[in-house]
Amino acid sequence: MPARKLKAVPSETDFVVVGSGVAGLRGAIELAEAGRVLVLAKNELTESATQYAQGGIAVALSDEDDIGLHLQDTLQAGDGLSNPDAAKALVEDGPARIQELIEWGTAFDRHGSTLTFTREGAHSRSRVLHAHGDSTGREIGRALQAKARRLKSISFCDFEFISDLWLQDGRVRGIELVSPAGELHRVSASAVLLATGGLGQIYRETTNPSIATGDGVAMAFRAGAEISDMEFIQFHPTALYVKGAPRFLISEALRGEGAYLRNMEMMRFMAKYHDMAELAPRDVVARAIVHEIERSGNREAVVYLDMTHLESSRVQARFPRIHATCLEYNIDLITDMIPVRPAAHYAMGGVRTDLEGRTSLPGLFAAGEAACSGVHGANRLASNSLLEGVVFGARAGKAMQESLGESRSGKPASNPRATAKSAAAAAECEAAISAVRELMWKQVGIVRDGKGLRQAVAELQKQQSQLCASPQRRAQEARNIVNCALLVARSALAREESRGAHYRLDFPAHDDARFKKHSIARGDSIRFE
Ligand SMILES: Cc1cc2nc3c(=O)[nH]c(=O)nc-3n(C[C@H](O)[C@H](O)[C@H](O)COP(=O)(O)OP(=O)(O)OC[C@H]3O[C@@H](n4cnc5c(N)ncnc54)[C@H](O)[C@@H]3O)c2cc1C
């Protein structure tokens, strides 16, 4: 429950922004000159994936780099499925959006007065800016929030859970929310920006914070929007694997700075799997780790990240947050190896948008991880998502300005209604969520096959039909988790090939003729185009 409330939610505004991560804040700043902007978040404003982003933000700004190379690396990671126009918009707008972040007070790390760039997996150049070593997202979020708070037309409401879009005559007219007290309200607006982040919580093992329950994607799907590329889930190869500890991310940047991966026999193994060894694309590294674990015959096996050969002062200065977190579990990365395994990390798919964040529903826009602009294709290049948030958040904000005044005919039929809480219903809800997360990890995870996917779809359909109908927040999150899990499983079953982060044992190769296309889910159908 919230310790404080920022403000009462109005029943009407010009623009609603759902989410206070990098995409929502950047969208709100762009909208501020056009009208009143209401930014809503379901927890504290600072609780978002953005806060946990460690490695950095990719941008072609260093002397050794250029926009063409960033584009090339982005398209290559996307494995034939990135939308080249979206990727071009990302890398071309990137430098201006970063300069703007600097002007607004983001303190990226520097050597003297020169920005320092690090290199991450599948990047051909050092192009990843970072802040306070490994707290890049937190620093960007801080600067964006400070900027947004200086703009009078933006107001914030935290601890407000948006349960659904408010749809009338085929147009999104606002949002429906459940207050912490369990009351339902509607807020009408000319346009709504969904910037609700990812859906890692549909998996048992995930680096994502608890807010990442796919709410935006699920509510857009229920409202009839097109949802694209849901089968592509990026599994981060290296999450801390210690019993009882959350799956804290051990950033790719450690490997960028020279960390080795070692198997149970303490042997380096990545060179067997890819020319770029530890810096191979994430899906290759994640599958290599799964293979090494299976090869060991011990399902509980882990692999290790080894930094012990690197200069200790550099490691401490570069990764203070990771160092401190590992120490909480008695692992000192100066002297010890870090036990790691893969975990669900990033959703390439989401609410389908054009290059300006427009979805298939009038009045509805999406940006950031909840959206699928096609930038990432079948796999995301590391550190491209914070950049996507600022670039497409700004683009969506600009496009939304045109909607001003378009939908105010609908009456903001506020419908406050207290809802009963029941301990039994809450327990039922948690049990359903755990079952889905386990099923997704086992059958719709890093390595998939048709049999497992068919079983998963059937089981998830059953789960969906048995969900308890309650407007309480956790019941709504359960519904969103099941809706998103089903979208991922159905899309994965429909894509009978392997590409990017989607790997099927029964279809291990690309099938360009049938599947060099995006999957688009709407209602019961999935088509490829
Ligand atoms: C551990 C970790 C490390 C990462 N490291 C990097 C990195 O180094 N570089 C990089 O580029 N990317 C990284 N990523 C990915 C990146 O952080 C995210 O993709 C990005 O921050 C998403 O931003 P967003 O604005 O779309 O969503 P988020 O930052 O997740 O914000 C979502 C917002 O939506 C709100 N919300 C959600 N549902 C509702 C609802 N129903 N009602 C009201 N509000 C709601 C939340 O309260 C929150 O404010 C990392 C991700 C994780 C988890």
Coordinates of C-alpha atoms and ligand atoms in Angstrom, one line a residue:
M1 CA 0.0 0.0 0.0
P2 CA 1.2 3.5 -0.7
A3 CA 2.9 5.5 1.9
R4 CA 1.8 8.7 0.3
K5 CA -0.5 9.9 -2.5
L6 CA 0.7 12.5 -4.9
K7 CA -2.6 13.8 -6.1
A8 CA -6.3 12.9 -6.6
V9 CA -6.9 11.5 -10.1
P10 CA -9.0 14.0 -12.2
S11 CA -11.9 12.6 -14.3
E12 CA -10.8 14.4 -17.4
T13 CA -7.5 15.7 -19.0
D14 CA -6.0 16.3 -22.4
F15 CA -3.5 13.4 -22.5
V16 CA -3.0 10.4 -20.3
V17 CA 0.4 8.7 -20.1
V18 CA 0.4 5.3 -18.5
G19 CA 3.8 4.7 -17.1
S20 CA 6.6 6.8 -15.6
G21 CA 9.6 4.9 -17.0
V22 CA 11.9 6.4 -19.7
A23 CA 9.2 6.2 -22.5
G24 CA 6.3 7.6 -20.5
L25 CA 8.4 10.5 -19.1
R26 CA 9.9 11.4 -22.4
G27 CA 6.4 11.2 -24.1
A28 CA 5.0 13.5 -21.3
I29 CA 7.7 16.1 -21.8
E30 CA 7.0 16.3 -25.5
L31 CA 3.2 16.6 -24.8
A32 CA 3.6 19.3 -22.2
E33 CA 3.4 22.2 -24.6
A34 CA 0.2 21.0 -26.2
G35 CA -2.0 20.5 -23.1
R36 CA -2.6 19.0 -19.7
V37 CA -0.7 15.7 -19.3
L38 CA -1.6 13.2 -16.6
V39 CA 1.2 10.6 -15.9
L40 CA 0.0 7.5 -13.9
A41 CA 2.1 4.7 -12.4
K42 CA 1.0 1.7 -10.5
N43 CA 3.7 1.9 -7.8
E44 CA 6.1 4.7 -6.9
L45 CA 7.0 6.8 -9.9
T46 CA 10.5 5.5 -9.7
E47 CA 9.6 1.8 -9.7
S48 CA 10.1 0.7 -13.3
A49 CA 12.5 -1.4 -15.4
T50 CA 14.1 1.9 -16.3
Q51 CA 15.4 2.2 -12.7
Y52 CA 17.2 -1.1 -13.0
A53 CA 18.9 -0.6 -16.3
Q54 CA 22.6 -1.0 -15.6
G55 CA 24.7 -1.4 -18.7
G56 CA 23.8 1.8 -20.5
I57 CA 22.3 3.5 -23.5
A58 CA 23.6 2.9 -27.0
V59 CA 24.2 5.9 -29.3
A60 CA 26.5 6.5 -32.2
L61 CA 28.4 9.5 -30.8
S62 CA 32.0 8.4 -30.3
D63 CA 34.8 9.3 -32.7
E64 CA 35.2 5.7 -33.9
D65 CA 31.4 5.3 -34.6
D66 CA 28.8 6.4 -37.1
I67 CA 25.1 6.1 -37.4
G68 CA 25.4 3.6 -40.3
L69 CA 27.3 1.2 -38.1
H70 CA 24.8 1.4 -35.3
L71 CA 22.0 0.7 -37.8
Q72 CA 23.9 -2.2 -39.3
D73 CA 24.4 -3.8 -35.8
T74 CA 20.8 -3.2 -34.9
L75 CA 19.5 -4.8 -38.1
Q76 CA 21.9 -7.7 -37.7
A77 CA 20.7 -8.4 -34.1
G78 CA 17.1 -8.3 -35.4
D79 CA 17.9 -11.3 -37.6
G80 CA 16.0 -10.2 -40.7
L81 CA 12.9 -9.0 -38.9
S82 CA 13.7 -5.4 -37.8
N83 CA 11.7 -2.7 -39.6
P84 CA 14.6 -0.8 -41.3
D85 CA 12.7 2.5 -41.2
A86 CA 12.1 2.1 -37.4
A87 CA 15.8 1.1 -36.8
K88 CA 16.9 4.1 -38.9
A89 CA 14.7 6.5 -36.9
L90 CA 16.2 5.0 -33.7
V91 CA 19.8 5.6 -34.6
E92 CA 19.3 8.9 -36.5
D93 CA 17.2 10.5 -33.7
G94 CA 19.5 9.0 -31.0
P95 CA 22.3 11.6 -30.8
A96 CA 19.8 14.5 -30.5
R97 CA 17.8 12.7 -27.8
I98 CA 21.0 12.0 -25.9
Q99 CA 22.3 15.6 -26.2
E100 CA 18.9 16.7 -24.8
L101 CA 19.2 14.3 -21.8
I102 CA 22.6 15.8 -21.1
E103 CA 21.2 19.3 -21.3
W104 CA 18.5 18.2 -18.8
G105 CA 21.1 17.1 -16.3
T106 CA 21.9 13.4 -17.0
A107 CA 25.4 12.9 -15.8
F108 CA 26.9 10.2 -18.1
D109 CA 30.3 9.0 -17.0
R110 CA 33.2 10.8 -18.5
H111 CA 37.0 10.7 -18.6
G112 CA 37.8 14.3 -17.9
S113 CA 35.3 16.1 -20.0
T114 CA 35.0 13.3 -22.6
L115 CA 32.1 10.9 -22.6
T116 CA 33.2 7.3 -22.0
F117 CA 31.7 4.6 -24.2
T118 CA 31.8 0.9 -23.4
R119 CA 31.3 -2.1 -25.8
E120 CA 28.6 -4.7 -25.4
G121 CA 27.7 -8.0 -27.1
A122 CA 27.0 -7.8 -30.8
H123 CA 28.1 -4.1 -31.0
S124 CA 30.9 -3.5 -33.6
R125 CA 32.0 -0.4 -31.8
S126 CA 32.2 1.0 -28.2
R127 CA 29.0 3.0 -28.2
V128 CA 27.3 2.5 -24.8
L129 CA 27.1 5.4 -22.5
H130 CA 26.7 4.7 -18.8
A131 CA 26.1 6.7 -15.6
H132 CA 27.5 6.2 -12.1
G133 CA 29.1 3.0 -13.5
D134 CA 26.2 0.7 -13.6
S135 CA 23.1 2.9 -12.7
T136 CA 22.4 4.3 -16.1
G137 CA 18.6 3.9 -16.1
R138 CA 18.2 5.4 -12.6
E139 CA 20.2 8.5 -13.7
I140 CA 18.2 9.0 -16.9
G141 CA 14.9 8.5 -15.0
R142 CA 16.0 11.0 -12.4
A143 CA 16.9 13.7 -15.0
L144 CA 13.7 13.1 -17.0
Q145 CA 11.5 13.3 -13.8
A146 CA 13.2 16.5 -12.7
K147 CA 12.6 18.0 -16.2
A148 CA 9.0 16.8 -16.2
R149 CA 8.3 18.3 -12.8
R150 CA 9.5 21.7 -14.0
L151 CA 6.7 21.7 -16.6
K152 CA 3.5 23.0 -15.1
S153 CA 1.1 21.2 -17.4
I154 CA 2.3 17.7 -16.3
S155 CA 0.8 16.2 -13.2
F156 CA 1.6 12.8 -11.6
C157 CA -0.5 10.2 -9.8
D158 CA 1.3 7.3 -8.3
F159 CA -0.1 4.0 -7.0
E160 CA -3.0 4.1 -9.5
F161 CA -3.6 0.8 -11.3
I162 CA -5.0 1.1 -14.9
S163 CA -7.1 -1.9 -15.5
D164 CA -8.4 -1.3 -19.0
L165 CA -8.7 1.2 -21.8
W166 CA -12.0 3.0 -22.1
L167 CA -13.3 2.4 -25.6
Q168 CA -16.3 4.0 -27.2
D169 CA -17.4 3.8 -30.8
G170 CA -14.1 2.2 -31.8
R171 CA -12.0 5.0 -30.3
V172 CA -9.9 5.0 -27.1
R173 CA -11.5 7.8 -25.0
G174 CA -9.5 7.3 -21.8
I175 CA -8.6 4.8 -19.2
E176 CA -10.3 2.8 -16.4
L177 CA -8.4 2.6 -13.1
V178 CA -8.6 0.8 -9.8
S179 CA -7.6 3.0 -6.9
P180 CA -5.6 1.5 -4.0
A181 CA -8.9 1.5 -2.1
G182 CA -10.4 -0.8 -4.8
E183 CA -12.6 1.9 -6.4
L184 CA -13.1 2.0 -10.2
H185 CA -12.8 5.3 -12.0
R186 CA -12.6 6.6 -15.6
V187 CA -10.4 9.3 -16.9
S188 CA -11.3 10.8 -20.3
A189 CA -8.6 12.2 -22.6
S190 CA -8.0 13.1 -26.2
A191 CA -5.3 10.4 -26.5
V192 CA -3.6 7.7 -24.3
L193 CA 0.0 6.7 -24.4
L194 CA 0.7 3.2 -23.1
A195 CA 4.3 3.1 -21.7
T196 CA 3.7 0.3 -19.3
G197 CA 7.0 -1.6 -19.9
G198 CA 7.6 -5.3 -20.2
L199 CA 6.2 -8.6 -19.2
G200 CA 9.0 -10.6 -17.7
Q201 CA 6.8 -11.6 -14.8
I202 CA 5.1 -14.2 -17.1
Y203 CA 8.2 -16.3 -16.5
R204 CA 9.4 -18.0 -13.3
E205 CA 13.0 -16.7 -13.8
T206 CA 13.2 -13.0 -14.8
T207 CA 15.3 -10.0 -14.3
N208 CA 12.2 -7.8 -14.5
P209 CA 10.8 -5.9 -11.5
S210 CA 7.4 -7.0 -10.1
I211 CA 5.6 -4.3 -12.1
A212 CA 6.4 -6.0 -15.4
T213 CA 3.2 -7.9 -15.8
G214 CA 2.4 -6.9 -19.4
D215 CA -0.6 -4.8 -18.4
G216 CA -0.4 -2.4 -21.4
V217 CA -0.1 -5.2 -23.9
A218 CA -3.0 -7.2 -22.3
M219 CA -5.4 -4.2 -22.1
A220 CA -4.6 -3.1 -25.7
F221 CA -5.2 -6.7 -26.8
R222 CA -8.5 -6.9 -25.0
A223 CA -9.6 -3.6 -26.6
G224 CA -8.9 -5.1 -30.0
A225 CA -5.5 -3.6 -30.9
E226 CA -3.0 -5.4 -33.0
I227 CA -0.2 -7.1 -31.0
S228 CA 3.0 -8.0 -32.8
D229 CA 6.0 -10.3 -32.5
M230 CA 5.1 -11.7 -29.1
E231 CA 7.1 -14.9 -29.6
F232 CA 10.4 -13.0 -29.4
I233 CA 11.4 -12.9 -25.7
Q234 CA 15.0 -12.1 -25.0
F235 CA 16.5 -14.2 -22.2
H236 CA 19.5 -12.5 -20.6
P237 CA 22.3 -15.1 -20.3
T238 CA 23.6 -13.9 -16.9
A239 CA 21.3 -13.4 -14.0
L240 CA 22.6 -14.0 -10.5
Y241 CA 21.7 -17.6 -9.5
V242 CA 21.7 -17.9 -5.8
K243 CA 19.0 -19.8 -3.9
G244 CA 16.5 -17.4 -2.3
A245 CA 17.9 -14.3 -4.1
P246 CA 16.0 -12.4 -6.8
R247 CA 17.4 -12.9 -10.3
F248 CA 19.5 -9.8 -10.2
L249 CA 20.9 -8.9 -13.6
I250 CA 24.7 -9.2 -14.1
S251 CA 25.1 -6.8 -16.9
E252 CA 26.5 -7.7 -20.3
A253 CA 28.9 -4.8 -19.8
L254 CA 31.0 -7.1 -17.5
R255 CA 31.7 -9.3 -20.5
G256 CA 32.2 -6.1 -22.5
E257 CA 34.9 -5.2 -20.0
G258 CA 36.6 -8.6 -20.3
A259 CA 34.7 -11.1 -18.0
Y260 CA 34.9 -14.7 -19.0
L261 CA 32.1 -17.3 -18.8
R262 CA 33.2 -20.7 -17.3
N263 CA 31.3 -23.9 -17.0
M264 CA 31.2 -26.3 -14.0
E265 CA 34.6 -27.6 -15.0
M266 CA 35.9 -24.0 -14.8
M267 CA 36.6 -24.1 -18.6
R268 CA 35.8 -21.2 -20.9
F269 CA 33.3 -22.4 -23.4
M270 CA 31.8 -19.6 -25.5
A271 CA 34.4 -19.9 -28.3
K272 CA 32.9 -23.3 -29.1
Y273 CA 29.6 -21.6 -29.9
H274 CA 30.4 -18.3 -31.6
D275 CA 33.3 -16.4 -33.1
M276 CA 32.6 -13.4 -30.8
A277 CA 32.8 -15.8 -27.8
E278 CA 31.5 -14.0 -24.6
L279 CA 30.4 -11.1 -26.8
A280 CA 28.1 -13.2 -29.0
P281 CA 24.4 -12.2 -29.3
R282 CA 22.4 -12.8 -26.1
D283 CA 20.3 -15.7 -27.6
V284 CA 23.5 -17.5 -28.6
V285 CA 25.0 -17.1 -25.1
A286 CA 21.8 -18.1 -23.4
R287 CA 21.4 -21.3 -25.4
A288 CA 25.1 -22.1 -25.0
I289 CA 24.6 -21.9 -21.2
V290 CA 21.5 -24.1 -21.4
H291 CA 23.6 -26.6 -23.4
E292 CA 26.5 -26.6 -21.0
I293 CA 24.1 -27.1 -18.1
E294 CA 22.4 -30.0 -19.9
R295 CA 25.8 -31.5 -20.8
S296 CA 26.8 -31.5 -17.1
G297 CA 23.9 -33.8 -16.4
N298 CA 23.0 -31.7 -13.4
R299 CA 19.8 -29.7 -13.8
E300 CA 20.8 -27.5 -10.9
A301 CA 24.2 -26.7 -12.4
V302 CA 25.2 -23.1 -13.0
V303 CA 27.9 -21.4 -15.0
Y304 CA 30.2 -18.7 -13.7
L305 CA 31.2 -15.2 -14.7
D306 CA 34.8 -14.6 -13.9
M307 CA 36.3 -11.1 -13.5
T308 CA 39.1 -12.2 -11.1
H309 CA 41.8 -11.6 -13.8
L310 CA 40.7 -7.9 -14.3
E311 CA 42.2 -5.0 -12.4
S312 CA 40.2 -4.8 -9.1
S313 CA 40.1 -0.9 -8.9
R314 CA 38.6 -0.8 -12.4
V315 CA 36.0 -3.4 -11.6
Q316 CA 34.9 -1.7 -8.5
A317 CA 34.7 1.8 -10.1
R318 CA 32.9 0.5 -13.2
F319 CA 30.3 -1.8 -11.4
P320 CA 29.7 -0.4 -7.9
R321 CA 26.0 -1.5 -7.8
I322 CA 26.6 -5.0 -9.1
H323 CA 29.6 -5.3 -6.7
A324 CA 27.6 -4.2 -3.7
T325 CA 24.6 -6.4 -4.6
C326 CA 26.8 -9.5 -5.0
L327 CA 28.5 -8.8 -1.7
E328 CA 25.0 -9.1 0.0
Y329 CA 25.2 -12.8 -1.1
N330 CA 28.8 -13.2 0.0
I331 CA 30.1 -13.0 -3.5
D332 CA 33.0 -10.6 -4.1
L333 CA 33.5 -10.2 -7.8
I334 CA 37.1 -9.1 -7.3
T335 CA 38.0 -12.6 -5.9
D336 CA 35.0 -14.9 -6.5
M337 CA 33.2 -16.2 -9.5
I338 CA 29.6 -15.2 -9.9
P339 CA 27.1 -18.1 -10.4
V340 CA 24.7 -17.2 -13.2
R341 CA 21.9 -18.7 -15.3
P342 CA 19.7 -17.1 -18.0
A343 CA 16.4 -15.4 -17.1
A344 CA 13.6 -13.7 -19.2
H345 CA 14.7 -10.1 -19.7
Y346 CA 13.0 -8.2 -22.6
A347 CA 10.0 -8.4 -24.8
M348 CA 10.7 -7.5 -28.4
G349 CA 7.0 -7.7 -29.2
G350 CA 4.1 -5.6 -28.0
V351 CA 1.4 -3.3 -29.1
R352 CA 2.0 -2.8 -32.8
T353 CA 2.8 0.9 -33.7
D354 CA 4.0 2.9 -36.6
L355 CA 7.1 5.1 -36.4
E356 CA 5.1 7.8 -34.4
G357 CA 3.7 5.4 -31.8
R358 CA 0.2 5.2 -33.4
T359 CA -1.5 1.8 -32.7
S360 CA -4.3 0.2 -34.7
L361 CA -6.8 1.8 -32.4
P362 CA -7.6 5.5 -32.8
G363 CA -6.7 7.5 -29.8
L364 CA -4.2 4.9 -28.5
F365 CA -0.4 5.3 -28.8
A366 CA 2.3 3.1 -27.3
A367 CA 6.1 3.5 -26.7
G368 CA 8.9 1.8 -25.0
E369 CA 9.0 -1.9 -24.1
A370 CA 5.2 -2.2 -24.3
A371 CA 5.2 -1.2 -27.9
C372 CA 6.4 -3.0 -31.0
S373 CA 7.7 -0.5 -33.5
G374 CA 9.7 -3.2 -35.2
V375 CA 13.1 -1.7 -34.1
H376 CA 14.3 -4.9 -32.5
G377 CA 13.0 -7.5 -34.9
A378 CA 13.6 -11.0 -33.6
N379 CA 16.2 -9.9 -31.1
R380 CA 17.2 -6.6 -29.4
L381 CA 20.7 -5.2 -29.6
A382 CA 21.9 -4.6 -26.0
S383 CA 21.3 -1.1 -24.7
N384 CA 19.0 -0.2 -27.5
S385 CA 15.9 -0.1 -25.3
L386 CA 16.6 2.9 -23.2
L387 CA 17.3 4.7 -26.5
E388 CA 14.1 3.3 -27.9
G389 CA 12.2 4.8 -24.9
V390 CA 13.5 8.3 -25.4
V391 CA 13.3 8.3 -29.2
F392 CA 9.9 6.8 -29.6
G393 CA 8.5 8.3 -26.4
A394 CA 9.3 11.7 -28.0
R395 CA 7.9 10.7 -31.4
A396 CA 4.7 9.4 -29.9
G397 CA 4.3 12.6 -27.8
K398 CA 4.6 14.7 -30.9
A399 CA 2.1 12.7 -32.9
M400 CA -0.4 12.7 -30.0
Q401 CA -0.6 16.5 -30.0
E402 CA -2.6 16.2 -33.2
S403 CA -5.3 14.4 -31.3
L404 CA -6.0 17.3 -29.0
G405 CA -9.8 17.8 -28.6
E406 CA -10.7 14.9 -30.8
S407 CA -12.5 12.7 -28.4
R408 CA -13.9 14.9 -25.7
S409 CA -17.5 14.1 -26.8
G410 CA -17.6 11.0 -24.6
K411 CA -18.9 11.7 -21.1
P412 CA -16.4 10.8 -18.4
A413 CA -18.8 8.4 -16.8
S414 CA -17.1 8.0 -13.5
N415 CA -18.2 4.9 -11.8
P416 CA -16.7 4.7 -8.3
R417 CA -17.5 1.3 -6.7
A418 CA -15.8 -0.2 -3.7
T419 CA -14.8 -3.8 -4.2
A420 CA -14.6 -6.6 -1.7
K421 CA -11.3 -8.2 -0.9
S422 CA -11.1 -11.9 0.0
A423 CA -8.1 -13.7 1.3
A424 CA -9.1 -16.9 -0.5
A425 CA -9.4 -15.1 -3.8
A426 CA -6.0 -13.5 -3.3
A427 CA -4.4 -16.9 -2.6
E428 CA -6.1 -18.4 -5.7
C429 CA -4.8 -15.6 -7.7
E430 CA -1.2 -16.1 -6.5
A431 CA -1.4 -19.8 -7.2
A432 CA -2.6 -19.2 -10.8
I433 CA 0.2 -16.7 -11.4
S434 CA 2.8 -19.2 -10.1
A435 CA 1.4 -22.0 -12.3
V436 CA 1.6 -19.8 -15.4
R437 CA 5.1 -18.6 -14.7
E438 CA 6.4 -22.2 -14.1
L439 CA 4.6 -23.4 -17.3
M440 CA 6.1 -20.6 -19.4
W441 CA 9.6 -21.2 -18.1
K442 CA 9.4 -24.9 -18.8
Q443 CA 7.5 -25.0 -22.1
V444 CA 7.8 -21.5 -23.7
G445 CA 11.3 -20.7 -22.6
I446 CA 14.7 -20.5 -24.2
V447 CA 14.3 -23.8 -26.2
R448 CA 10.8 -24.6 -27.5
D449 CA 9.1 -27.4 -29.5
G450 CA 5.6 -27.9 -31.0
K451 CA 4.5 -30.5 -28.5
G452 CA 5.4 -28.3 -25.4
L453 CA 3.9 -25.2 -27.0
R454 CA 0.6 -27.0 -27.9
Q455 CA 0.3 -28.2 -24.3
A456 CA 1.1 -24.8 -23.0
V457 CA -1.5 -23.1 -25.1
A458 CA -4.2 -25.6 -24.0
E459 CA -3.2 -25.2 -20.3
L460 CA -3.1 -21.4 -20.5
Q461 CA -6.6 -21.3 -22.2
K462 CA -7.8 -23.4 -19.3
Q463 CA -6.2 -21.0 -16.8
Q464 CA -7.7 -18.0 -18.7
S465 CA -11.2 -19.4 -18.5
Q466 CA -10.9 -20.1 -14.7
L467 CA -9.6 -16.6 -13.7
C468 CA -11.5 -15.1 -10.9
A469 CA -13.4 -12.0 -12.1
S470 CA -12.3 -9.3 -9.6
P471 CA -11.4 -5.7 -10.2
Q472 CA -8.7 -6.0 -7.5
R473 CA -5.3 -5.1 -8.7
R474 CA -3.6 -8.5 -8.2
A475 CA -6.5 -10.3 -9.9
Q476 CA -6.1 -7.8 -12.8
E477 CA -2.4 -8.5 -13.0
A478 CA -3.2 -12.3 -13.0
R479 CA -5.5 -11.7 -16.0
N480 CA -2.8 -9.7 -17.8
I481 CA -0.1 -12.3 -17.1
V482 CA -2.3 -15.1 -18.5
N483 CA -3.4 -12.9 -21.5
C484 CA 0.3 -12.1 -22.3
A485 CA 1.5 -15.7 -21.7
L486 CA -1.1 -17.0 -24.1
L487 CA -0.1 -14.4 -26.7
V488 CA 3.6 -15.5 -26.4
A489 CA 2.7 -19.2 -26.5
R490 CA 0.3 -18.9 -29.5
S491 CA 2.7 -16.8 -31.5
A492 CA 5.6 -19.2 -30.7
L493 CA 3.5 -22.1 -31.8
A494 CA 2.5 -20.3 -35.0
R495 CA 6.1 -19.5 -36.0
E496 CA 7.4 -22.8 -37.3
E497 CA 11.1 -21.7 -37.6
S498 CA 13.9 -20.5 -35.4
R499 CA 14.9 -16.9 -35.6
G500 CA 16.6 -14.5 -33.2
A501 CA 15.5 -15.2 -29.7
H502 CA 12.8 -17.7 -30.8
Y503 CA 14.4 -21.2 -31.0
R504 CA 12.4 -24.3 -31.9
L505 CA 14.0 -27.8 -31.7
D506 CA 11.5 -29.1 -34.2
F507 CA 12.2 -26.2 -36.7
P508 CA 15.9 -25.3 -36.0
A509 CA 16.4 -23.2 -39.2
H510 CA 15.1 -20.0 -40.6
D511 CA 12.2 -20.3 -43.1
D512 CA 12.4 -17.0 -44.9
A513 CA 9.8 -18.0 -47.4
R514 CA 7.0 -18.4 -44.8
F515 CA 8.3 -16.5 -41.8
K516 CA 10.5 -13.5 -42.7
K517 CA 7.4 -11.6 -41.5
H518 CA 5.9 -10.2 -38.4
S519 CA 3.3 -12.1 -36.4
I520 CA 0.3 -10.1 -35.7
A521 CA -2.3 -11.2 -33.2
R522 CA -5.7 -9.7 -33.0
G523 CA -8.6 -11.5 -31.2
D524 CA -8.3 -15.3 -31.9
S525 CA -6.3 -14.9 -35.1
I526 CA -2.6 -14.8 -35.7
R527 CA -1.4 -13.7 -39.2
F528 CA 2.1 -13.1 -40.6
E529 CA 2.8 -10.0 -42.7
Ligands
LIG1 C1 17.5 -5.4 -14.8 C2 17.3 -4.8 -16.1 C3 18.5 -4.2 -16.7 C4 18.3 -3.5 -17.9 N1 19.4 -2.9 -18.5 C5 19.3 -2.2 -19.6 C6 20.4 -1.5 -20.2 O1 21.5 -1.4 -19.6 N2 20.2 -0.7 -21.3 C7 19.0 -0.7 -22.0 O2 18.8 -0.1 -23.0 N3 17.9 -1.4 -21.5 C8 18.1 -2.2 -20.3 N4 17.0 -2.9 -19.8 C9 15.7 -2.7 -20.5 C10 15.1 -1.4 -20.2 O3 15.4 -1.0 -18.9 C11 13.6 -1.3 -20.4 O4 13.2 -1.9 -21.6 C12 13.1 0.1 -20.4 O5 13.5 0.8 -19.3 C13 11.6 0.1 -20.4 O6 11.1 1.4 -20.3 P1 9.6 1.7 -20.3 O7 9.4 3.2 -20.1 O8 9.0 1.1 -21.6 O9 8.9 0.9 -19.1 P2 9.3 0.9 -17.5 O10 10.5 1.6 -17.3 O11 9.3 -0.5 -17.1 O12 8.1 1.7 -16.9 C14 6.8 1.1 -16.8 C15 5.9 2.0 -16.1 O13 4.5 1.6 -16.4 C16 3.8 1.6 -15.1 N5 2.7 0.7 -15.3 C17 2.7 -0.6 -15.7 N6 1.5 -1.1 -15.7 C18 0.7 -0.2 -15.2 C19 -0.7 -0.2 -14.9 N7 -1.5 -1.2 -15.1 N8 -1.2 0.9 -14.3 C20 -0.4 2.0 -14.1 N9 0.9 2.1 -14.4 C21 1.4 1.0 -14.9 C22 4.8 1.3 -14.1 O14 4.3 1.7 -12.8 C23 6.0 2.1 -14.6 O15 5.9 3.4 -14.2 C24 17.1 -3.5 -18.6 C25 16.0 -4.1 -18.0 C26 16.1 -4.7 -16.8 C27 14.9 -5.3 -16.1

